[in-house]
Amino acid sequence: MNVPFLIARRYFRSKNKRNIITIISNISMIGVAVGTAALIIVLSVFNGLEDLVRTLYGKSDPNLVISAAKGKAFDVDRTFLVKLENTPGVALLTQVIEDNALLQYHDRQMVVKMRGLSDNYFGQSQIDANIREGDHRLHRDSLDVALVGAGVQHELSITLNNRLAPLRLLYPRNTAGRKTLSMNPDQAFNQQSLIAGGVFLIEQHIDDSYIFVPLSFAQQLLGYGTRRTALYVKVGQSFEIDQVKKELRKLLGPAYKVQDSDEQHVSLFKAIKVEKLFVFITFTLILLIASLNIFFSLSMLVIDKKKDIAVLLAMGTSQQAIRRTFLYVGAIVALVGAAVGLVTGVSLCWLQQRFGLVSMGMATSVVESYPVKMQLSDLVFTCVSIIFITLAVSIRPAINAGNLDLRENL
C-alpha cells in the first residue's frame, strides 16, 4: 500500500483545507489546463501548416530532383540519361532548363523564372489539374505554347491564344561562355516569341514569377545546348522514394545533388520547425508561470498540516515519505489540470479538423479553415514538460515538510 499517495489524495480531496489554499490549488489546475490546451492547439496548427505547405508544393514538385552540386547546370548525354532511366525505381525522367528571362507583352515587361520542360513532364506532375484557364499543352499545331502563372498573367494583362500579340522572351546573349550586353539592343539579347496557352494556379510564389515553356524553346533562347539545370524523377509506385534517392546518390556521386520534396524547400520547412520550437518554449514558460501557484499552495498546505506531519513523524513515518506525500499532492494538482487541458485541446483540434470551426477569414485563401494536425510526439513532449515543471515547483515545499522539527509541532 502506497501510504504517501493515499495521504496526498486525501489532502487533495479534503474539504477541510483553508479556503485560500483551495482557491490557489484550483487556480493552479485551471492555469495548467489552459496552458496545456493552448500548447496542444498551437503545435497542431503548426503541424497543419507544415502539411498544407507540403501539399501545395507537392502539386508541382517531382518526387526527386537531380541537380549539380556546384554551378547552375550540368552536361547530359544519351548514355547518362539511359543509365538513370535504368535505375530501379525510376519510372520517368524529365529534362529541365530553368533561368531568369525578361518577358514582354505589349508595352509591359517583367523578369520571370522561365522553366523549360521536356514533353513527358505532365506524366509525373499534377499541374494539369491546376490549370485555371486554357489547357496544359506546351505544343499546339507545331507551335510552341507557354503556361503562365496567374500572377504573371495579372501583372502583364496577358490574353490567351493571341497570335497577333505573342509573348516575347529576351535573354542576354552569351559570348565566349559569358553573358554580355552590347550597346546595340538588337545584338544584346536572344529573342524568341510564343503564345500563352494556359494559366496555372499552384502557389503564390510560383504563380507570381514562373512561366513554363517547351524544353527546345528554352534550349534555343538560353543557348544551353546539352546542358540542363535539373532532371526530375518520378518514382515508381512500388518503390520507396528514400530508397531510390539513396540509389541515385550512390550512382551519381558527390558531383550531383538528389533531393526529395522536403529538401527542395528545406529553408521553408526549417523556418516552420524553428517557429514551432520557439512557440513550444514560450508556452512551456507560460506553463511554468502558471504552475508557480502549485508552489504557493503546497507551501501553505505544509504550514496548515504541521500537526499532521508531526503526528506522522511520531508514528515512525520517515522524512522521505513525508516529502513524497507533498510531491504527490503537487503531482495530482498538475496532472488533473494537464489531463483536463489535454482532453480540451485534443477535442478542439478534432472539432477543427472535422467541422472547420475557425476559418482563415480570407476569400483568396487556399483552404477555408485553419489546418490542424495532431501528433503523438507533441502530446508526449507536453506531458514530459508538465512532469518536469511539477517536480521543479513541488520539490522545495516537499523538502521543507520533511525537515519540520517534531518537537515544535506536537
Short mmCIF file of N, CA and C in Angstrom, two decimals, residues 52-173:
data_model
loop_
_atom_site.label_atom_id
_atom_site.label_comp_id
_atom_site.label_asym_id
_atom_site.label_seq_id
_atom_site.Cartn_x
_atom_site.Cartn_y
_atom_site.Cartn_z
N LEU A 52 0.11 21.56 -45.03
CA LEU A 52 -0.50 22.34 -46.11
C LEU A 52 0.55 22.80 -47.10
N VAL A 53 1.68 23.30 -46.58
CA VAL A 53 2.78 23.72 -47.47
C VAL A 53 3.29 22.54 -48.29
N ARG A 54 3.43 21.39 -47.62
CA ARG A 54 3.89 20.19 -48.32
C ARG A 54 2.92 19.77 -49.42
N THR A 55 1.62 19.91 -49.15
CA THR A 55 0.60 19.55 -50.14
C THR A 55 0.62 20.52 -51.32
N LEU A 56 0.76 21.83 -51.01
CA LEU A 56 0.76 22.83 -52.09
C LEU A 56 1.94 22.63 -53.03
N TYR A 57 3.12 22.43 -52.47
CA TYR A 57 4.29 22.24 -53.31
C TYR A 57 4.27 20.87 -53.98
N GLY A 58 3.60 19.89 -53.35
CA GLY A 58 3.53 18.56 -53.93
C GLY A 58 2.78 18.52 -55.25
N LYS A 59 1.95 19.56 -55.50
CA LYS A 59 1.20 19.59 -56.76
C LYS A 59 2.12 19.83 -57.96
N SER A 60 3.23 20.49 -57.73
CA SER A 60 4.13 20.78 -58.85
C SER A 60 5.52 20.17 -58.67
N ASP A 61 5.86 19.77 -57.45
CA ASP A 61 7.19 19.20 -57.21
C ASP A 61 7.27 17.77 -57.71
N PRO A 62 8.38 17.41 -58.33
CA PRO A 62 8.62 16.00 -58.66
C PRO A 62 9.01 15.22 -57.42
N ASN A 63 8.99 13.90 -57.52
CA ASN A 63 9.42 13.08 -56.37
C ASN A 63 10.86 13.35 -55.99
N LEU A 64 11.74 13.43 -57.01
CA LEU A 64 13.16 13.69 -56.78
C LEU A 64 13.67 14.67 -57.84
N VAL A 65 14.64 15.48 -57.45
CA VAL A 65 15.28 16.42 -58.37
C VAL A 65 16.78 16.17 -58.35
N ILE A 66 17.35 15.98 -59.54
CA ILE A 66 18.80 15.83 -59.68
C ILE A 66 19.35 17.15 -60.20
N SER A 67 20.33 17.71 -59.49
CA SER A 67 20.94 18.97 -59.91
C SER A 67 22.44 18.93 -59.62
N ALA A 68 23.15 19.92 -60.12
CA ALA A 68 24.60 19.96 -59.92
C ALA A 68 24.92 20.40 -58.51
N ALA A 69 25.90 19.77 -57.89
CA ALA A 69 26.33 20.16 -56.54
C ALA A 69 27.03 21.52 -56.57
N LYS A 70 27.72 21.81 -57.68
CA LYS A 70 28.36 23.11 -57.86
C LYS A 70 27.95 23.66 -59.21
N GLY A 71 27.68 24.95 -59.25
CA GLY A 71 27.26 25.56 -60.50
C GLY A 71 25.75 25.40 -60.72
N LYS A 72 25.30 25.98 -61.84
CA LYS A 72 23.87 26.00 -62.11
C LYS A 72 23.43 24.91 -63.06
N ALA A 73 24.30 24.44 -63.92
CA ALA A 73 23.91 23.48 -64.94
C ALA A 73 24.96 22.39 -65.07
N PHE A 74 24.58 21.30 -65.72
CA PHE A 74 25.49 20.18 -65.95
C PHE A 74 25.17 19.57 -67.31
N ASP A 75 26.18 18.92 -67.89
CA ASP A 75 26.02 18.32 -69.21
C ASP A 75 25.34 16.96 -69.10
N VAL A 76 24.49 16.68 -70.07
CA VAL A 76 23.85 15.36 -70.15
C VAL A 76 24.02 14.83 -71.57
N ASP A 77 24.10 13.52 -71.68
CA ASP A 77 24.09 12.88 -72.99
C ASP A 77 23.20 11.66 -72.90
N ARG A 78 23.04 10.98 -74.01
CA ARG A 78 22.11 9.86 -74.06
C ARG A 78 22.54 8.73 -73.12
N THR A 79 23.85 8.48 -73.05
CA THR A 79 24.34 7.41 -72.17
C THR A 79 24.01 7.72 -70.71
N PHE A 80 24.22 8.97 -70.33
CA PHE A 80 23.92 9.40 -68.96
C PHE A 80 22.43 9.23 -68.65
N LEU A 81 21.57 9.64 -69.57
CA LEU A 81 20.13 9.55 -69.35
C LEU A 81 19.67 8.09 -69.28
N VAL A 82 20.22 7.25 -70.15
CA VAL A 82 19.84 5.82 -70.15
C VAL A 82 20.24 5.17 -68.83
N LYS A 83 21.41 5.52 -68.32
CA LYS A 83 21.87 4.97 -67.05
C LYS A 83 20.90 5.32 -65.92
N LEU A 84 20.41 6.56 -65.94
CA LEU A 84 19.46 6.97 -64.91
C LEU A 84 18.10 6.29 -65.10
N GLU A 85 17.66 6.21 -66.34
CA GLU A 85 16.35 5.60 -66.62
C GLU A 85 16.32 4.13 -66.25
N ASN A 86 17.48 3.47 -66.29
CA ASN A 86 17.54 2.04 -65.97
C ASN A 86 17.73 1.78 -64.48
N THR A 87 17.83 2.83 -63.70
CA THR A 87 17.96 2.66 -62.24
C THR A 87 16.64 2.14 -61.68
N PRO A 88 16.67 1.10 -60.85
CA PRO A 88 15.43 0.57 -60.27
C PRO A 88 14.65 1.65 -59.52
N GLY A 89 13.37 1.77 -59.83
CA GLY A 89 12.52 2.75 -59.16
C GLY A 89 12.28 4.01 -59.96
N VAL A 90 13.10 4.27 -60.98
CA VAL A 90 12.92 5.46 -61.82
C VAL A 90 11.88 5.15 -62.89
N ALA A 91 10.69 5.73 -62.74
CA ALA A 91 9.60 5.48 -63.68
C ALA A 91 9.61 6.48 -64.82
N LEU A 92 10.07 7.70 -64.55
CA LEU A 92 10.03 8.74 -65.58
C LEU A 92 11.12 9.76 -65.29
N LEU A 93 11.78 10.22 -66.35
CA LEU A 93 12.87 11.19 -66.22
C LEU A 93 12.58 12.38 -67.12
N THR A 94 12.48 13.56 -66.52
CA THR A 94 12.15 14.78 -67.26
C THR A 94 13.33 15.73 -67.24
N GLN A 95 13.69 16.25 -68.42
CA GLN A 95 14.79 17.21 -68.52
C GLN A 95 14.26 18.62 -68.32
N VAL A 96 15.03 19.44 -67.60
CA VAL A 96 14.57 20.78 -67.22
C VAL A 96 15.69 21.79 -67.43
N ILE A 97 15.33 22.93 -68.00
CA ILE A 97 16.22 24.09 -68.08
C ILE A 97 15.47 25.26 -67.44
N GLU A 98 16.07 25.87 -66.43
CA GLU A 98 15.41 26.98 -65.73
C GLU A 98 16.37 28.13 -65.54
N ASP A 99 15.89 29.33 -65.87
CA ASP A 99 16.72 30.52 -65.70
C ASP A 99 15.81 31.75 -65.75
N ASN A 100 16.35 32.89 -65.33
CA ASN A 100 15.61 34.14 -65.42
C ASN A 100 15.59 34.64 -66.86
N ALA A 101 14.50 35.28 -67.24
CA ALA A 101 14.39 35.88 -68.57
C ALA A 101 13.46 37.09 -68.47
N LEU A 102 13.59 37.97 -69.44
CA LEU A 102 12.74 39.16 -69.48
C LEU A 102 11.53 38.85 -70.36
N LEU A 103 10.34 39.01 -69.81
CA LEU A 103 9.10 38.73 -70.53
C LEU A 103 8.44 40.05 -70.91
N GLN A 104 8.14 40.21 -72.20
CA GLN A 104 7.46 41.41 -72.69
C GLN A 104 6.13 41.02 -73.31
N TYR A 105 5.12 41.84 -73.01
CA TYR A 105 3.81 41.65 -73.63
C TYR A 105 3.21 43.03 -73.84
N HIS A 106 2.99 43.37 -75.12
CA HIS A 106 2.61 44.73 -75.49
C HIS A 106 3.66 45.69 -74.95
N ASP A 107 3.25 46.68 -74.14
CA ASP A 107 4.21 47.66 -73.62
C ASP A 107 4.62 47.38 -72.19
N ARG A 108 4.29 46.18 -71.71
CA ARG A 108 4.64 45.83 -70.34
C ARG A 108 5.72 44.75 -70.33
N GLN A 109 6.48 44.73 -69.25
CA GLN A 109 7.53 43.73 -69.15
C GLN A 109 7.83 43.42 -67.69
N MET A 110 8.37 42.24 -67.45
CA MET A 110 8.78 41.84 -66.10
C MET A 110 9.78 40.69 -66.22
N VAL A 111 10.63 40.55 -65.21
CA VAL A 111 11.57 39.43 -65.15
C VAL A 111 10.84 38.23 -64.56
N VAL A 112 10.92 37.09 -65.24
CA VAL A 112 10.24 35.88 -64.80
C VAL A 112 11.24 34.74 -64.69
N LYS A 113 10.82 33.70 -63.99
CA LYS A 113 11.54 32.44 -63.98
C LYS A 113 10.99 31.58 -65.11
N MET A 114 11.80 31.32 -66.11
CA MET A 114 11.36 30.51 -67.22
C MET A 114 11.84 29.08 -67.02
N ARG A 115 10.90 28.14 -67.06
CA ARG A 115 11.22 26.73 -66.85
C ARG A 115 10.91 25.97 -68.15
N GLY A 116 11.96 25.51 -68.80
CA GLY A 116 11.79 24.69 -70.00
C GLY A 116 11.64 23.23 -69.63
N LEU A 117 10.61 22.58 -70.15
CA LEU A 117 10.26 21.22 -69.75
C LEU A 117 10.18 20.30 -70.97
N SER A 118 10.70 19.08 -70.80
CA SER A 118 10.55 18.10 -71.88
C SER A 118 9.10 17.63 -71.92
N ASP A 119 8.73 17.00 -73.03
CA ASP A 119 7.32 16.70 -73.29
C ASP A 119 6.68 15.76 -72.28
N ASN A 120 7.48 14.95 -71.59
CA ASN A 120 6.91 13.97 -70.66
C ASN A 120 6.67 14.54 -69.27
N TYR A 121 6.84 15.85 -69.07
CA TYR A 121 6.71 16.45 -67.75
C TYR A 121 5.34 16.19 -67.13
N PHE A 122 4.29 16.30 -67.92
CA PHE A 122 2.95 16.18 -67.37
C PHE A 122 2.59 14.73 -67.05
N GLY A 123 3.49 13.80 -67.38
CA GLY A 123 3.28 12.43 -66.95
C GLY A 123 3.61 12.22 -65.48
N GLN A 124 4.33 13.15 -64.87
CA GLN A 124 4.71 12.99 -63.47
C GLN A 124 4.24 14.14 -62.59
N SER A 125 3.60 15.15 -63.16
CA SER A 125 3.14 16.30 -62.39
C SER A 125 1.63 16.41 -62.45
N GLN A 126 1.04 16.93 -61.39
CA GLN A 126 -0.41 17.14 -61.35
C GLN A 126 -0.79 18.56 -61.76
N ILE A 127 0.13 19.26 -62.38
CA ILE A 127 -0.14 20.66 -62.70
C ILE A 127 -1.33 20.82 -63.65
N ASP A 128 -1.59 19.80 -64.48
CA ASP A 128 -2.72 19.90 -65.39
C ASP A 128 -4.04 20.06 -64.64
N ALA A 129 -4.07 19.60 -63.36
CA ALA A 129 -5.28 19.77 -62.55
C ALA A 129 -5.36 21.17 -61.96
N ASN A 130 -4.29 21.97 -62.11
CA ASN A 130 -4.26 23.32 -61.57
C ASN A 130 -4.32 24.39 -62.66
N ILE A 131 -4.73 23.98 -63.85
CA ILE A 131 -4.90 24.94 -64.93
C ILE A 131 -6.21 25.69 -64.71
N ARG A 132 -6.12 27.00 -64.51
CA ARG A 132 -7.32 27.80 -64.25
C ARG A 132 -8.01 28.22 -65.53
N GLU A 133 -7.21 28.36 -66.59
CA GLU A 133 -7.75 28.84 -67.87
C GLU A 133 -6.90 28.26 -68.99
N GLY A 134 -7.52 27.91 -70.11
CA GLY A 134 -6.78 27.30 -71.22
C GLY A 134 -6.53 25.83 -70.94
N ASP A 135 -5.43 25.28 -71.51
CA ASP A 135 -5.06 23.89 -71.23
C ASP A 135 -3.56 23.79 -71.02
N HIS A 136 -3.10 22.58 -70.67
CA HIS A 136 -1.73 22.42 -70.22
C HIS A 136 -0.74 22.07 -71.33
N ARG A 137 -1.16 21.98 -72.56
CA ARG A 137 -0.25 21.56 -73.64
C ARG A 137 0.82 22.63 -73.91
N LEU A 138 2.06 22.17 -74.16
CA LEU A 138 3.16 23.07 -74.49
C LEU A 138 3.43 23.13 -75.99
N HIS A 139 2.76 22.26 -76.74
CA HIS A 139 2.84 22.28 -78.21
C HIS A 139 1.42 22.21 -78.76
N ARG A 140 1.15 23.03 -79.76
CA ARG A 140 -0.17 23.03 -80.36
C ARG A 140 -0.04 23.37 -81.85
N ASP A 141 -0.38 22.41 -82.70
CA ASP A 141 -0.29 22.63 -84.15
C ASP A 141 1.10 23.11 -84.55
N SER A 142 2.12 22.42 -84.06
CA SER A 142 3.53 22.70 -84.35
C SER A 142 3.99 24.06 -83.81
N LEU A 143 3.19 24.69 -82.95
CA LEU A 143 3.57 25.95 -82.34
C LEU A 143 3.98 25.72 -80.88
N ASP A 144 4.99 26.49 -80.44
CA ASP A 144 5.37 26.46 -79.03
C ASP A 144 4.37 27.28 -78.23
N VAL A 145 3.96 26.73 -77.08
CA VAL A 145 2.96 27.38 -76.24
C VAL A 145 3.50 27.48 -74.82
N ALA A 146 3.20 28.57 -74.14
CA ALA A 146 3.66 28.78 -72.77
C ALA A 146 2.49 28.67 -71.79
N LEU A 147 2.80 28.17 -70.59
CA LEU A 147 1.88 28.24 -69.46
C LEU A 147 2.39 29.33 -68.53
N VAL A 148 1.52 30.25 -68.16
CA VAL A 148 1.93 31.38 -67.32
C VAL A 148 1.22 31.29 -65.98
N GLY A 149 1.91 31.75 -64.92
CA GLY A 149 1.30 31.81 -63.61
C GLY A 149 0.21 32.85 -63.56
N ALA A 150 -0.76 32.65 -62.67
CA ALA A 150 -1.88 33.59 -62.57
C ALA A 150 -1.40 34.99 -62.22
N GLY A 151 -0.36 35.10 -61.37
CA GLY A 151 0.18 36.41 -61.03
C GLY A 151 0.86 37.09 -62.21
N VAL A 152 1.55 36.31 -63.02
CA VAL A 152 2.21 36.86 -64.22
C VAL A 152 1.16 37.35 -65.20
N GLN A 153 0.10 36.56 -65.39
CA GLN A 153 -0.98 36.98 -66.30
C GLN A 153 -1.61 38.29 -65.83
N HIS A 154 -1.85 38.39 -64.52
CA HIS A 154 -2.48 39.60 -63.99
C HIS A 154 -1.56 40.80 -64.13
N GLU A 155 -0.26 40.61 -63.89
CA GLU A 155 0.69 41.71 -63.95
C GLU A 155 0.81 42.29 -65.36
N LEU A 156 0.80 41.41 -66.37
CA LEU A 156 1.01 41.86 -67.75
C LEU A 156 -0.28 41.91 -68.56
N SER A 157 -1.41 41.54 -67.94
CA SER A 157 -2.72 41.51 -68.64
C SER A 157 -2.64 40.66 -69.91
N ILE A 158 -2.17 39.43 -69.76
CA ILE A 158 -1.94 38.55 -70.90
C ILE A 158 -3.25 37.93 -71.37
N THR A 159 -3.46 37.94 -72.68
CA THR A 159 -4.61 37.29 -73.30
C THR A 159 -4.16 35.96 -73.89
N LEU A 160 -4.90 34.91 -73.62
CA LEU A 160 -4.52 33.58 -74.11
C LEU A 160 -4.80 33.44 -75.60
N ASN A 161 -3.96 32.62 -76.25
CA ASN A 161 -4.13 32.23 -77.66
C ASN A 161 -4.19 33.44 -78.60
N ASN A 162 -3.45 34.49 -78.25
CA ASN A 162 -3.42 35.69 -79.07
C ASN A 162 -2.21 35.64 -79.99
N ARG A 163 -2.41 35.16 -81.23
CA ARG A 163 -1.30 35.02 -82.17
C ARG A 163 -0.84 36.36 -82.72
N LEU A 164 -1.69 37.37 -82.62
CA LEU A 164 -1.31 38.68 -83.11
C LEU A 164 -0.40 39.41 -82.13
N ALA A 165 -0.48 39.04 -80.85
CA ALA A 165 0.37 39.67 -79.83
C ALA A 165 0.96 38.57 -78.95
N PRO A 166 1.97 37.87 -79.44
CA PRO A 166 2.57 36.77 -78.65
C PRO A 166 3.44 37.29 -77.52
N LEU A 167 3.80 36.39 -76.64
CA LEU A 167 4.76 36.71 -75.58
C LEU A 167 6.16 36.80 -76.20
N ARG A 168 6.95 37.73 -75.70
CA ARG A 168 8.31 37.90 -76.21
C ARG A 168 9.27 37.72 -75.04
N LEU A 169 10.19 36.79 -75.19
CA LEU A 169 11.16 36.48 -74.13
C LEU A 169 12.56 36.88 -74.58
N LEU A 170 13.29 37.54 -73.70
CA LEU A 170 14.64 38.02 -74.01
C LEU A 170 15.61 37.49 -72.95
N TYR A 171 16.82 37.15 -73.43
CA TYR A 171 17.86 36.63 -72.55
C TYR A 171 19.21 37.15 -73.03
N PRO A 172 20.08 37.61 -72.09
CA PRO A 172 21.38 38.16 -72.52
C PRO A 172 22.16 37.15 -73.37
N ARG A 173 22.69 37.65 -74.46
CA ARG A 173 23.41 36.80 -75.40
C ARG A 173 24.75 36.37 -74.81
#
